[in-house]
XYZ file of N, CA and C in Angstrom:
606
model
N -15.800 -4.697 14.157
C -14.389 -4.748 13.774
C -14.287 -4.861 12.257
N -13.452 -4.007 11.671
C -13.297 -3.987 10.229
C -12.528 -5.208 9.736
N -12.807 -5.574 8.483
C -12.053 -6.621 7.801
C -11.197 -5.959 6.729
N -9.939 -6.366 6.668
C -9.055 -5.824 5.643
C -8.473 -6.941 4.793
N -8.215 -6.622 3.534
C -7.473 -7.503 2.633
C -6.271 -6.722 2.124
N -5.157 -7.419 1.970
C -3.909 -6.778 1.552
C -3.486 -7.348 0.206
N -3.101 -6.450 -0.724
C -2.523 -6.846 -1.999
C -1.037 -6.555 -1.963
N -0.220 -7.554 -2.273
C 1.234 -7.389 -2.272
C 1.829 -8.259 -3.364
N 2.979 -7.809 -3.879
C 3.637 -8.534 -4.970
C 4.989 -9.117 -4.591
N 5.578 -8.652 -3.490
C 6.953 -9.019 -3.196
C 7.161 -9.591 -1.818
N 8.128 -9.015 -1.087
C 8.539 -9.615 0.191
C 7.537 -9.396 1.307
N 6.692 -8.386 1.186
C 5.601 -8.235 2.135
C 5.981 -7.591 3.455
N 6.992 -6.722 3.478
C 7.374 -6.119 4.753
C 6.307 -5.144 5.253
N 5.671 -4.401 4.364
C 4.578 -3.529 4.792
C 3.361 -4.339 5.224
N 3.113 -5.429 4.550
C 2.058 -6.359 4.967
C 2.324 -6.831 6.399
N 3.558 -7.216 6.670
C 3.916 -7.658 8.023
C 3.718 -6.554 9.043
N 4.083 -5.322 8.678
C 3.921 -4.202 9.611
C 2.457 -4.007 9.983
N 1.566 -4.191 9.012
C 0.136 -4.045 9.289
C -0.365 -5.166 10.181
N -0.034 -6.407 9.840
C -0.594 -7.517 10.633
C 0.011 -7.570 12.037
N 1.217 -7.053 12.208
C 1.772 -6.961 13.563
C 0.953 -6.002 14.421
N 0.508 -4.902 13.837
C -0.313 -3.937 14.581
C -1.728 -4.471 14.804
N -2.176 -5.371 13.948
C -3.447 -6.045 14.215
C -3.266 -7.028 15.369
N -2.172 -7.735 15.350
C -1.913 -8.744 16.382
C -1.806 -8.115 17.772
N -1.183 -6.928 17.848
C -1.055 -6.302 19.172
C -2.249 -5.391 19.504
N -3.271 -5.439 18.645
C -4.557 -4.751 18.854
C -4.467 -3.239 18.731
N -3.382 -2.755 18.131
C -3.322 -1.332 17.812
C -4.344 -0.993 16.733
N -4.502 -1.900 15.780
C -5.488 -1.743 14.710
C -6.694 -2.616 15.032
N -7.890 -2.028 15.155
C -9.083 -2.816 15.477
C -9.669 -3.453 14.217
N -9.000 -4.514 13.759
C -9.409 -5.144 12.505
C -8.938 -6.585 12.486
N -9.408 -7.310 11.488
C -8.912 -8.647 11.205
C -8.502 -8.673 9.741
N -7.345 -9.241 9.451
C -6.901 -9.397 8.072
C -7.461 -10.702 7.537
N -8.319 -10.603 6.535
C -9.026 -11.791 6.045
C -8.322 -12.449 4.874
N -7.392 -11.746 4.219
C -6.720 -12.359 3.068
C -5.527 -11.542 2.617
N -4.539 -12.260 2.093
C -3.500 -11.672 1.266
C -3.802 -12.082 -0.164
N -3.811 -11.110 -1.062
C -3.990 -11.388 -2.483
C -2.726 -10.950 -3.205
N -2.187 -11.830 -4.056
C -0.952 -11.509 -4.757
C -1.033 -11.930 -6.208
N -0.321 -11.183 -7.043
C -0.197 -11.518 -8.461
C 1.013 -12.398 -8.726
N 1.774 -12.688 -7.672
C 3.072 -13.363 -7.815
C 3.109 -14.632 -6.969
N 3.067 -15.804 -7.577
C 3.065 -17.042 -6.791
C 4.345 -17.276 -6.003
N 5.399 -16.519 -6.307
C 6.669 -16.662 -5.584
C 6.880 -15.560 -4.543
N 5.873 -14.771 -4.296
C 6.023 -13.648 -3.369
C 6.344 -14.132 -1.961
N 7.317 -13.489 -1.335
C 7.652 -13.798 0.064
C 6.477 -13.478 0.984
N 5.625 -12.574 0.557
C 4.455 -12.221 1.365
C 3.568 -13.437 1.641
N 3.550 -14.402 0.753
C 2.748 -15.618 0.967
C 3.245 -16.354 2.201
N 4.571 -16.454 2.349
C 5.136 -17.115 3.530
C 4.761 -16.355 4.797
N 4.793 -15.042 4.735
C 4.423 -14.232 5.900
C 2.955 -14.449 6.264
N 2.103 -14.552 5.248
C 0.685 -14.801 5.502
C 0.483 -16.175 6.134
N 1.169 -17.177 5.608
C 1.049 -18.538 6.151
C 1.477 -18.575 7.611
N 2.585 -17.908 7.921
C 3.075 -17.865 9.299
C 2.066 -17.205 10.239
N 1.304 -16.256 9.700
C 0.323 -15.527 10.519
C -1.064 -16.168 10.482
N -1.213 -17.260 9.739
C -2.509 -17.926 9.664
C -3.529 -17.177 8.828
N -3.053 -16.410 7.849
C -3.931 -15.618 6.991
C -4.030 -16.290 5.631
N -5.228 -16.502 5.103
C -5.366 -17.142 3.789
C -4.707 -16.313 2.689
N -4.087 -17.000 1.740
C -3.487 -16.345 0.576
C -4.256 -16.733 -0.681
N -4.434 -15.753 -1.543
C -5.076 -15.977 -2.829
C -4.107 -15.504 -3.903
N -3.736 -16.416 -4.813
C -2.827 -16.063 -5.900
C -3.636 -15.886 -7.177
N -3.569 -14.677 -7.725
C -4.158 -14.417 -9.046
C -2.967 -14.066 -9.932
N -2.392 -15.089 -10.548
C -1.120 -14.984 -11.246
C -1.314 -14.260 -12.579
N -0.755 -13.071 -12.657
C -0.907 -12.257 -13.876
C -0.430 -13.000 -15.124
N 0.611 -13.806 -14.968
C 1.201 -14.497 -16.118
C 0.291 -15.571 -16.693
N -0.745 -15.955 -15.944
C -1.652 -17.011 -16.406
C -2.783 -16.471 -17.283
N -2.813 -15.158 -17.506
C -3.930 -14.538 -18.223
C -3.477 -13.987 -19.569
N -4.376 -14.017 -20.553
C -3.999 -13.530 -21.894
C -3.828 -12.021 -21.955
N -4.487 -11.284 -21.060
C -4.382 -9.830 -21.075
C -4.794 -9.276 -19.721
N -4.583 -7.981 -19.558
C -4.880 -7.328 -18.285
C -6.373 -7.367 -17.959
N -7.216 -7.203 -18.963
C -8.652 -7.186 -18.722
C -9.124 -8.499 -18.108
N -8.665 -9.614 -18.669
C -9.057 -10.926 -18.140
C -8.532 -11.113 -16.718
N -7.293 -10.671 -16.495
C -6.713 -10.756 -15.152
C -7.545 -9.972 -14.147
N -7.942 -8.768 -14.507
C -8.638 -7.919 -13.547
C -10.051 -8.395 -13.241
N -10.661 -9.137 -14.151
C -11.965 -9.740 -13.844
C -11.830 -10.670 -12.647
N -10.818 -11.531 -12.680
C -10.626 -12.469 -11.573
C -10.067 -11.781 -10.335
N -9.237 -10.759 -10.530
C -8.710 -10.034 -9.371
C -9.838 -9.348 -8.613
N -10.737 -8.692 -9.327
C -11.856 -8.029 -8.663
C -12.744 -9.049 -7.959
N -12.961 -10.195 -8.592
C -13.760 -11.246 -7.950
C -13.094 -11.713 -6.659
N -11.766 -11.835 -6.685
C -11.041 -12.270 -5.481
C -11.150 -11.226 -4.380
N -11.041 -9.948 -4.740
C -11.176 -8.883 -3.755
C -12.573 -8.884 -3.146
N -13.578 -8.955 -3.989
C -14.959 -8.913 -3.510
C -15.298 -10.135 -2.666
N -14.697 -11.283 -2.983
C -14.975 -12.507 -2.225
C -14.491 -12.417 -0.782
N -13.522 -11.556 -0.514
C -13.025 -11.425 0.865
C -14.025 -10.706 1.766
N -14.909 -9.903 1.181
C -15.826 -9.104 1.984
C -15.137 -8.019 2.781
N -13.948 -7.608 2.336
C -13.148 -6.647 3.105
C -13.759 -5.250 3.085
N -13.663 -4.575 4.222
C -14.058 -3.168 4.315
C -12.981 -2.248 3.755
N -11.724 -2.700 3.838
C -10.585 -1.904 3.395
C -9.632 -2.791 2.616
N -9.191 -2.292 1.468
C -8.191 -2.992 0.661
C -6.910 -2.179 0.733
N -5.818 -2.823 1.143
C -4.539 -2.151 1.359
C -3.547 -2.622 0.301
N -3.062 -1.697 -0.513
C -2.009 -2.005 -1.475
C -0.671 -1.784 -0.781
N 0.024 -2.883 -0.509
C 1.266 -2.837 0.273
C 2.384 -3.445 -0.566
N 2.874 -2.648 -1.514
C 3.875 -3.175 -2.431
C 3.256 -4.016 -3.530
N 2.045 -3.644 -3.946
C 1.417 -4.297 -5.097
C 1.876 -3.543 -6.333
N 2.537 -4.241 -7.260
C 3.327 -3.584 -8.285
C 2.630 -3.465 -9.643
N 1.309 -3.512 -9.655
C 0.585 -3.350 -10.910
C -0.406 -2.191 -10.797
N -0.573 -1.484 -11.894
C -1.576 -0.431 -11.954
C -2.944 -1.076 -12.071
N -3.875 -0.639 -11.249
C -5.225 -1.191 -11.274
C -6.098 -0.402 -12.237
N -6.931 -1.123 -12.981
C -7.828 -0.487 -13.927
C -8.994 0.209 -13.246
N -9.677 1.048 -14.030
C -10.765 1.864 -13.493
C -11.870 1.023 -12.872
N -12.144 -0.140 -13.442
C -13.245 -0.960 -12.918
C -12.994 -1.352 -11.470
N -11.769 -1.782 -11.174
C -11.445 -2.180 -9.802
C -11.412 -0.971 -8.892
N -10.763 0.091 -9.342
C -10.653 1.291 -8.512
C -12.033 1.849 -8.175
N -12.908 1.922 -9.151
C -14.246 2.465 -8.905
C -15.070 1.563 -7.993
N -14.868 0.247 -8.117
C -15.602 -0.693 -7.256
C -15.148 -0.576 -5.801
N -13.929 -0.105 -5.592
C -13.363 -0.009 -4.245
C -13.167 1.441 -3.809
N -13.837 2.366 -4.453
C -13.633 3.792 -4.185
C -13.874 4.127 -2.721
N -12.929 4.865 -2.139
C -13.058 5.276 -0.753
C -12.677 4.224 0.263
N -12.279 3.053 -0.209
C -11.890 1.990 0.733
C -10.678 1.194 0.242
N -9.885 1.838 -0.590
C -8.625 1.254 -1.044
C -7.525 2.277 -0.843
N -6.441 1.872 -0.140
C -5.331 2.779 0.111
C -4.030 2.168 -0.380
N -3.053 3.044 -0.618
C -1.760 2.626 -1.162
C -0.643 3.345 -0.410
N 0.505 2.671 -0.302
C 1.709 3.284 0.235
C 2.673 3.509 -0.917
N 3.233 4.745 -0.993
C 4.147 5.087 -2.089
C 5.411 5.711 -1.498
N 6.596 5.312 -1.991
C 7.853 5.778 -1.379
C 8.332 7.132 -1.892
N 7.462 8.128 -1.815
C 7.820 9.500 -2.177
C 6.812 10.435 -1.537
N 7.177 11.704 -1.504
C 6.257 12.728 -1.024
C 5.408 13.200 -2.205
N 4.306 12.508 -2.412
C 3.433 12.866 -3.532
C 2.930 14.294 -3.378
N 2.710 15.002 -4.498
C 2.643 14.487 -5.868
C 3.982 14.363 -6.580
N 5.093 14.587 -5.914
C 6.394 14.399 -6.559
C 6.710 12.916 -6.725
N 7.331 12.578 -7.823
C 7.935 11.265 -8.056
C 6.929 10.120 -7.956
N 5.868 10.236 -8.712
C 4.902 9.133 -8.794
C 5.462 8.029 -9.683
N 4.790 6.874 -9.673
C 5.209 5.768 -10.531
C 6.359 4.972 -9.937
N 7.042 4.242 -10.824
C 8.105 3.336 -10.399
C 9.393 4.088 -10.055
N 10.222 3.441 -9.224
C 11.569 3.921 -8.897
C 11.549 5.338 -8.335
N 10.635 5.576 -7.422
C 10.484 6.919 -6.854
C 11.761 7.362 -6.134
N 12.412 6.452 -5.444
C 13.628 6.822 -4.717
C 14.737 7.223 -5.690
N 14.846 6.486 -6.789
C 15.828 6.837 -7.814
C 15.512 8.206 -8.422
N 14.235 8.452 -8.677
C 13.828 9.745 -9.216
C 14.239 10.884 -8.264
N 14.027 10.652 -6.962
C 14.362 11.681 -5.977
C 15.859 11.970 -5.962
N 16.678 10.922 -6.007
C 18.128 11.112 -6.009
C 18.596 11.818 -7.278
N 18.037 11.423 -8.418
C 18.448 12.038 -9.682
C 18.049 13.511 -9.738
N 16.937 13.852 -9.082
C 16.486 15.253 -9.083
C 17.315 16.102 -8.127
N 17.916 15.448 -7.139
C 18.767 16.169 -6.203
C 18.037 16.767 -5.017
N 16.885 16.187 -4.636
C 16.142 16.731 -3.508
C 16.907 16.506 -2.203
N 16.643 17.347 -1.225
C 17.247 17.209 0.099
C 16.371 16.425 1.046
N 15.083 16.337 0.718
C 14.115 15.628 1.558
C 13.282 14.713 0.665
N 13.191 13.459 1.049
C 12.324 12.490 0.378
C 11.268 12.060 1.396
N 10.662 10.897 1.182
C 9.684 10.433 2.155
C 8.722 9.432 1.579
N 7.568 9.308 2.228
C 6.562 8.341 1.807
C 5.168 8.908 2.051
N 4.204 8.335 1.351
C 2.832 8.831 1.369
C 1.866 7.662 1.400
N 0.850 7.756 2.251
C -0.301 6.854 2.175
C -1.460 7.666 1.610
N -2.107 7.119 0.594
C -3.195 7.859 -0.052
C -4.319 6.907 -0.456
N -5.509 7.484 -0.591
C -6.587 6.729 -1.192
C -6.289 6.544 -2.676
N -6.720 5.433 -3.222
C -6.467 5.129 -4.631
C -7.597 5.686 -5.487
N -7.197 6.418 -6.536
C -8.165 6.846 -7.539
C -7.693 6.348 -8.896
N -8.301 6.822 -9.971
C -7.995 6.278 -11.293
C -6.732 6.872 -11.910
N -6.063 7.800 -11.232
C -4.807 8.346 -11.729
C -3.610 7.572 -11.210
N -2.420 8.046 -11.572
C -1.171 7.421 -11.137
C -0.727 8.029 -9.811
N -0.926 7.298 -8.710
C -0.516 7.772 -7.380
C -1.060 9.170 -7.101
N -2.329 9.389 -7.464
C -2.870 10.750 -7.438
C -4.044 10.938 -6.484
N -4.404 9.918 -5.712
C -5.562 10.021 -4.842
C -5.305 10.888 -3.623
N -6.367 11.251 -2.905
C -6.257 12.103 -1.720
C -5.291 11.528 -0.678
N -4.458 12.408 -0.138
C -3.383 11.996 0.764
C -3.895 11.862 2.192
N -3.555 10.735 2.819
C -3.934 10.479 4.208
C -2.809 10.894 5.155
N -1.615 10.352 4.945
C -0.458 10.639 5.795
C 0.802 10.732 4.945
N 1.741 11.546 5.388
C 3.061 11.616 4.772
C 4.128 11.700 5.865
N 5.325 11.243 5.505
C 6.449 11.360 6.424
C 7.700 11.724 5.647
N 8.397 12.745 6.121
C 9.640 13.176 5.486
C 10.811 12.300 5.928
N 11.773 12.140 5.021
C 13.012 11.413 5.291
C 14.152 12.215 4.682
N 15.208 12.504 5.430
C 16.318 13.278 4.851
C 17.092 12.475 3.810
N 17.547 13.162 2.784
C 18.467 12.566 1.822
C 19.870 12.985 2.247
N 20.703 12.010 2.559
C 22.027 12.281 3.119
C 23.103 12.237 2.048
N 24.186 12.961 2.296
C 25.329 12.900 1.387
C 25.812 11.450 1.272
N 26.028 11.002 0.054
C 26.506 9.644 -0.155
C 25.415 8.615 -0.292
N 24.148 9.024 -0.151
C 23.057 8.067 -0.315
C 23.050 7.475 -1.719
N 22.816 6.177 -1.791
C 22.460 5.561 -3.059
C 21.006 5.114 -2.971
N 20.496 4.512 -4.035
C 19.086 4.163 -4.066
C 18.724 3.169 -2.962
N 19.587 2.200 -2.729
C 19.302 1.193 -1.701
C 19.261 1.823 -0.310
N 20.189 2.694 -0.017
C 20.237 3.324 1.308
C 19.002 4.184 1.550
N 18.628 4.973 0.551
C 17.452 5.821 0.705
C 16.186 4.976 0.799
N 16.123 3.915 0.021
C 14.958 3.024 0.058
C 14.755 2.457 1.451
N 15.840 1.998 2.077
C 15.720 1.404 3.409
C 15.300 2.434 4.448
N 15.801 3.663 4.335
C 15.420 4.709 5.287
C 13.944 5.071 5.129
N 13.480 5.148 3.889
C 12.064 5.421 3.643
C 11.200 4.262 4.119
N 11.659 3.041 3.891
C 10.862 1.864 4.245
C 10.559 1.819 5.733
N 11.516 2.232 6.552
C 11.264 2.247 7.994
C 10.079 3.142 8.335
N 9.944 4.252 7.615
C 8.812 5.139 7.853
C 7.522 4.593 7.237
N 7.625 3.906 6.114
C 6.450 3.238 5.541
C 5.846 2.275 6.562
N 6.701 1.542 7.255
C 6.226 0.561 8.239
C 5.508 1.227 9.405
N 5.719 2.504 9.578
C 5.053 3.236 10.648
C 3.755 3.882 10.169
N 3.794 4.576 9.010
C 2.605 5.347 8.629
C 1.529 4.513 7.945
N 1.889 3.400 7.281
C 0.834 2.574 6.683
C -0.063 1.961 7.753
N 0.484 1.307 8.788
C -0.405 0.820 9.850
C -1.215 1.925 10.520
N -0.614 3.106 10.660
C -1.353 4.211 11.270
C -2.544 4.617 10.401
N -2.359 4.675 9.091
C -3.465 5.003 8.202
C -4.551 3.933 8.245
N -4.135 2.681 8.309
C -5.111 1.586 8.425
C -5.896 1.736 9.725
N -5.199 2.050 10.805
C -5.878 2.242 12.090
C -6.912 3.357 12.009
N -6.539 4.480 11.436
C -7.465 5.603 11.328
C -8.708 5.228 10.517
N -8.507 4.501 9.431
C -9.658 4.061 8.632
C -10.553 3.134 9.464
N -9.931 2.177 10.139
C -10.709 1.181 10.889
C -11.418 1.794 12.097
N -10.959 2.932 12.555
C -11.630 3.655 13.634
C -12.636 4.672 13.100
N -12.901 4.620 11.781
C -13.869 5.533 11.133
C -13.514 6.990 11.351
N -12.222 7.301 11.241
C -11.760 8.665 11.509
C -11.330 9.414 10.250
N -11.523 8.816 9.069
C -11.110 9.454 7.830
C -12.324 9.834 6.990
N -12.321 11.069 6.495
C -13.367 11.548 5.594
C -12.702 12.229 4.409
N -13.092 11.838 3.195
C -12.571 12.479 1.992
C -13.439 13.680 1.665
N -12.781 14.844 1.536
C -13.478 16.077 1.187
C -12.736 16.713 0.011
N -13.170 16.403 -1.210
C -12.456 16.871 -2.386
C -11.080 16.246 -2.444
N -10.037 17.097 -2.490
C -8.660 16.617 -2.530
C -8.103 16.356 -1.132
N -8.830 16.699 -0.104
C -8.326 16.591 1.263
C -8.918 15.386 1.976
N -8.123 14.821 2.877
C -8.613 13.793 3.789
C -8.641 14.409 5.185
N -9.835 14.476 5.754
C -9.993 15.033 7.090
C -9.872 13.905 8.104
N -9.098 14.162 9.156
C -8.862 13.158 10.201
C -9.566 13.608 11.476
N -10.553 12.839 11.883
C -11.293 13.139 13.106
C -10.407 12.832 14.309
N -10.375 13.751 15.261
C -9.564 13.533 16.451
C -10.128 12.391 17.282
N -9.232 11.557 17.825
C -9.654 10.425 18.621
C -9.934 10.812 20.052
């Protein structure tokens, strides 16, 4: 059974979606830790309720990003996790961490990559005037939301949508495809081949 660690910065709804699928045995894994850069993150409460250890590596306590990432990488490695899941973790990770976790770190992004990478993806989509938005789970590489894509889901952009409305519609799909991607990884069904992720049939 695989071990996973989750990095989150905020309310932790995607974190909850993953651990719920672990609890009902849809995902053959155990969540060994929540790691957060934010001591006030709601995700900590969710972890406590689920009996999952939380590790706070508070970015504000460090003089610079390099010093922060030394301790963050140590915290990740200390979990012994097979898979690291970025579930609303709001900081860009440096090359040292990404390379140390290559092929076993995934991220959820609220856009159909490669469109609208970075922050405020839903706002970017509305300002561009797209008719279809969505979300993407991808492996993490050293670029900005540029790693090989595992799963995507389309979401319609409706007349009258504002950023909050579109965000909530996309989030419902994030809660579905992130656990599914975690499941596929934990079942050893994902293979990276260049820019493509091949999914072995179950």
